PDB file of C-alpha atoms in Angstrom:
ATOM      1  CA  UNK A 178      81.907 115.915  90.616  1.00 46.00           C
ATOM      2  CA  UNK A 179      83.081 116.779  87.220  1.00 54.00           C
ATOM      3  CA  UNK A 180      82.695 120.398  86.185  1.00 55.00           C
ATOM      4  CA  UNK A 181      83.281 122.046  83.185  1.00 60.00           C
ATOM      5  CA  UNK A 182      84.632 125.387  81.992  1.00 65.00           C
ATOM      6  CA  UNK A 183      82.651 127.388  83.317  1.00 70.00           C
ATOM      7  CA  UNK A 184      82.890 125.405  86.791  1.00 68.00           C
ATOM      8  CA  UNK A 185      79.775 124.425  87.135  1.00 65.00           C
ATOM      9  CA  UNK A 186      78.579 120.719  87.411  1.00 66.00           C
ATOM     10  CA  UNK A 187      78.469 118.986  84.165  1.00 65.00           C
ATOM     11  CA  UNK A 188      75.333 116.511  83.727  1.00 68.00           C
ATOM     12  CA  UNK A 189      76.242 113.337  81.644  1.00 67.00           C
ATOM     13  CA  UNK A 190      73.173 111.554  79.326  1.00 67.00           C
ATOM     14  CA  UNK A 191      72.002 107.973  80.110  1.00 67.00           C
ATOM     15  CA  UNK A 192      71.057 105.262  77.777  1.00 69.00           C
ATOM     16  CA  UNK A 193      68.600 102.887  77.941  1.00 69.00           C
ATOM     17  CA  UNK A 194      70.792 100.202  80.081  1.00 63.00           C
ATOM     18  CA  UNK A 195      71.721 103.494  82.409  1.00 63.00           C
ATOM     19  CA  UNK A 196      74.964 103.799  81.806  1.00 66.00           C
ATOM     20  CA  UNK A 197      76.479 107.138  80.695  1.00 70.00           C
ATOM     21  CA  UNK A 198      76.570 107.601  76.889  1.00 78.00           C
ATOM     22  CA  UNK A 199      79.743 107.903  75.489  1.00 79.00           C
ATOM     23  CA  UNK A 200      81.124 108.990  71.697  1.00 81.00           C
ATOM     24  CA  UNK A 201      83.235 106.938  69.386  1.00 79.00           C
ATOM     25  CA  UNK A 202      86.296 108.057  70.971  1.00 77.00           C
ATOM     26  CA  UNK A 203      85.414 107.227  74.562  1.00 74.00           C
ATOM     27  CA  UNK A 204      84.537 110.645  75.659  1.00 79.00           C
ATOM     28  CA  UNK A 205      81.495 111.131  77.971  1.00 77.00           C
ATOM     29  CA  UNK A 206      78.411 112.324  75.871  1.00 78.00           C
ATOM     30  CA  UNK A 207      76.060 114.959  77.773  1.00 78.00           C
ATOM     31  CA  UNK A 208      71.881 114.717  77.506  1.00 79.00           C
ATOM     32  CA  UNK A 209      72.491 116.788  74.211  1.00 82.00           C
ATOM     33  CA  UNK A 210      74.149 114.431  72.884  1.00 82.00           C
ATOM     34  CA  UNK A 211      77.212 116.267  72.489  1.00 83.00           C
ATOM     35  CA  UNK A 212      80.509 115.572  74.105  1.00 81.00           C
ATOM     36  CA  UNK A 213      80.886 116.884  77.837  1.00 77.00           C
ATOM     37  CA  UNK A 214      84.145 119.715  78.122  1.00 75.00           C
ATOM     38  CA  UNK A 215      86.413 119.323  81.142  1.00 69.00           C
ATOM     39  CA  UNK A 216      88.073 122.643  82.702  1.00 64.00           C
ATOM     40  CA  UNK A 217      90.588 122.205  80.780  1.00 68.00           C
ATOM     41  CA  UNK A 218      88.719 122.759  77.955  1.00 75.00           C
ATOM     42  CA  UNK A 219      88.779 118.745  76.459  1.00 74.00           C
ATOM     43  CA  UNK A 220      86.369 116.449  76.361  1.00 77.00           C
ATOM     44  CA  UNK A 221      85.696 114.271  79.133  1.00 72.00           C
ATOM     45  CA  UNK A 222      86.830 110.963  78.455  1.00 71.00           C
ATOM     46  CA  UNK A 223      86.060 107.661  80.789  1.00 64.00           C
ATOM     47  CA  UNK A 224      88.386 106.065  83.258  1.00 58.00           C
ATOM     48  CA  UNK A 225      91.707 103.865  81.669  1.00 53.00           C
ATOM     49  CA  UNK A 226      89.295 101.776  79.624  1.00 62.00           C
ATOM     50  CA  UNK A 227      89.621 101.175  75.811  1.00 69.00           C
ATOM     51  CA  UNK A 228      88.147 103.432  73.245  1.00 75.00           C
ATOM     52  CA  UNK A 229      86.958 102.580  69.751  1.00 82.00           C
ATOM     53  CA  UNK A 230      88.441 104.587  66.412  1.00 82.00           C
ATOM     54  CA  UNK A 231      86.012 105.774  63.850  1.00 82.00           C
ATOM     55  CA  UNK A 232      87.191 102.729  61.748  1.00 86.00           C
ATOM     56  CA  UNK A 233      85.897 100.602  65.090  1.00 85.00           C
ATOM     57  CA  UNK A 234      89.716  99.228  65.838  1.00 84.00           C
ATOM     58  CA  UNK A 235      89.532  99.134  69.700  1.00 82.00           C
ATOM     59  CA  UNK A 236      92.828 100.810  71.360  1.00 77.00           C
ATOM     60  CA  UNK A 237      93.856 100.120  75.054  1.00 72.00           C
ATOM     61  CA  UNK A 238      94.311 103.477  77.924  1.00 62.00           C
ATOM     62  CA  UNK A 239      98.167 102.976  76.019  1.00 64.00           C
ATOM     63  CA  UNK A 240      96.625 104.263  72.584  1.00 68.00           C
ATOM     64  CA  UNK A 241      97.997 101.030  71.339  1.00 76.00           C
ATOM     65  CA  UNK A 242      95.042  98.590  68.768  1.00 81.00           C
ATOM     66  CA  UNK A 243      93.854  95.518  71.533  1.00 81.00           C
ATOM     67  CA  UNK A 244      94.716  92.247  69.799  1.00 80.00           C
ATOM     68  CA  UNK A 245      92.181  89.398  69.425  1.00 79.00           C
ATOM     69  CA  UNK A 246      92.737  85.613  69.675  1.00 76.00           C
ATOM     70  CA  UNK A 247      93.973  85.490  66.738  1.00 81.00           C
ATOM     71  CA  UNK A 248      96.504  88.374  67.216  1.00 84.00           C
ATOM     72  CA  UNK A 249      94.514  90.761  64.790  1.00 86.00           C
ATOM     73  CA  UNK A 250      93.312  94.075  66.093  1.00 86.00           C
ATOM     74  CA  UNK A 251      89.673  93.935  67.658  1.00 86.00           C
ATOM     75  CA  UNK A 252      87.097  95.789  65.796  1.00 88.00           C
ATOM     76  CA  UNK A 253      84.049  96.711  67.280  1.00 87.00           C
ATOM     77  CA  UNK A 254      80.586  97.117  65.335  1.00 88.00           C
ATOM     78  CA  UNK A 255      79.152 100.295  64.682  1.00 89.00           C
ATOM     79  CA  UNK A 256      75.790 101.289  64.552  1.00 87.00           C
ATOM     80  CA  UNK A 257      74.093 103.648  61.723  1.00 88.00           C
ATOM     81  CA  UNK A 258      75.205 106.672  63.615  1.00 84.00           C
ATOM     82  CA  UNK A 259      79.405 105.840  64.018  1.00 82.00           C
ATOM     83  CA  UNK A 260      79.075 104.989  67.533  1.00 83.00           C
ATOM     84  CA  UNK A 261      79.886 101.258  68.868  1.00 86.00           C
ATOM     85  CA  UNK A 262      77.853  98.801  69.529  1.00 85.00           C
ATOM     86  CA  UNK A 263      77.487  97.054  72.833  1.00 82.00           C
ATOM     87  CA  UNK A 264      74.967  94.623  74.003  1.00 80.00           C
ATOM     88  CA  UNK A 265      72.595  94.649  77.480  1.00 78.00           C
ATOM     89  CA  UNK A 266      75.763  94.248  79.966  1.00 72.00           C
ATOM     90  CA  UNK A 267      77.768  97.243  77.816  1.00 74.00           C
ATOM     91  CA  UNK A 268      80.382  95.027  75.972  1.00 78.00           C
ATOM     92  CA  UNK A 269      81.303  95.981  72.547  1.00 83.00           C
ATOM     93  CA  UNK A 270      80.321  93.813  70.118  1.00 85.00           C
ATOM     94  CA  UNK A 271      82.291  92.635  66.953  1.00 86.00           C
ATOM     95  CA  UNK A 272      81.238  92.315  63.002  1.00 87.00           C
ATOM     96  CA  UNK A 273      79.725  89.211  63.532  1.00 89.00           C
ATOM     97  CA  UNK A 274      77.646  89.844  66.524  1.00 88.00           C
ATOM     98  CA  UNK A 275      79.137  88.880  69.053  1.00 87.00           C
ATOM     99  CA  UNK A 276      80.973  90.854  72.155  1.00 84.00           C
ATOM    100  CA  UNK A 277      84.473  91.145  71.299  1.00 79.00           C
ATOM    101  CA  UNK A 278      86.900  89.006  73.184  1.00 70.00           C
ATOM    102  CA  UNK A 279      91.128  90.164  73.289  1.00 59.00           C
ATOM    103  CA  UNK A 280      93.886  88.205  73.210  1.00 53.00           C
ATOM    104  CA  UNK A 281      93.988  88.158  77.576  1.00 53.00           C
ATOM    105  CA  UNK A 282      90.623  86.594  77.577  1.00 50.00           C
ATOM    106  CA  UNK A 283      88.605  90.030  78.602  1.00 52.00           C
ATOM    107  CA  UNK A 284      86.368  92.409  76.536  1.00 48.00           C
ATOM    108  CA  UNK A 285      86.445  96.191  75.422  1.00 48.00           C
ATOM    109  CA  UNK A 286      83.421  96.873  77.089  1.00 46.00           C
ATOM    110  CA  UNK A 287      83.907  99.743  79.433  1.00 43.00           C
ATOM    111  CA  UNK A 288      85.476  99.112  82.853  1.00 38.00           C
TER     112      UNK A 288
END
């Protein structure tokens, strides 16, 4: 169980598809809607997987942009409120719609 500063459990908010929420920078997002804080007093960010920038670039666990196809780095969509956009199965989904796809042939959806 994750616990925070106070070491006591920490409770992290759903969305609709029942997946924990999570901010623009990958950290977990608690029923307030505010980011959970670890013990060490950070936020409480999720697993290796990628995170998206506030300009929507995607970046790898190495901090590094992933590359599309096309060797550009992958930008994800983002809704009204600055957070990304994924679709039913929690990939991120690009400018034009559609979930993002990097240069090794997975997505930046969460792992």
């Amino acid at each position: 169980a994750l616990v925070g500063p106070d070491g006591n459990p920490l409770k992290a908010g759903l969305g609709p598809n029942g997946k924990p929420k999570l901010g623009p920078n990958g950290e977990l997002l608690g029923p307030d809607g505010k980011p959970l804080i670890g013990p060490d007093g950070k936020p409480v960010t999720v697993g290796n997987g990628p995170s998206v920038g506030p300009d929507g670039t995607v970046y790898g666990p190495d901090g590094k942009p992933l590359l599309g196809p096309d060797g550009k780095p992958l930008k994800a969509m983002l809704g009204p409120d600055g957070r990304p956009v994924v679709d039913k199965d929690g990939n991120l989904i690009g400018p034009d719609g559609k979930p993002l796809v990097a240069g090794d042939g997975t997505n930046g959806g969460p792992k």
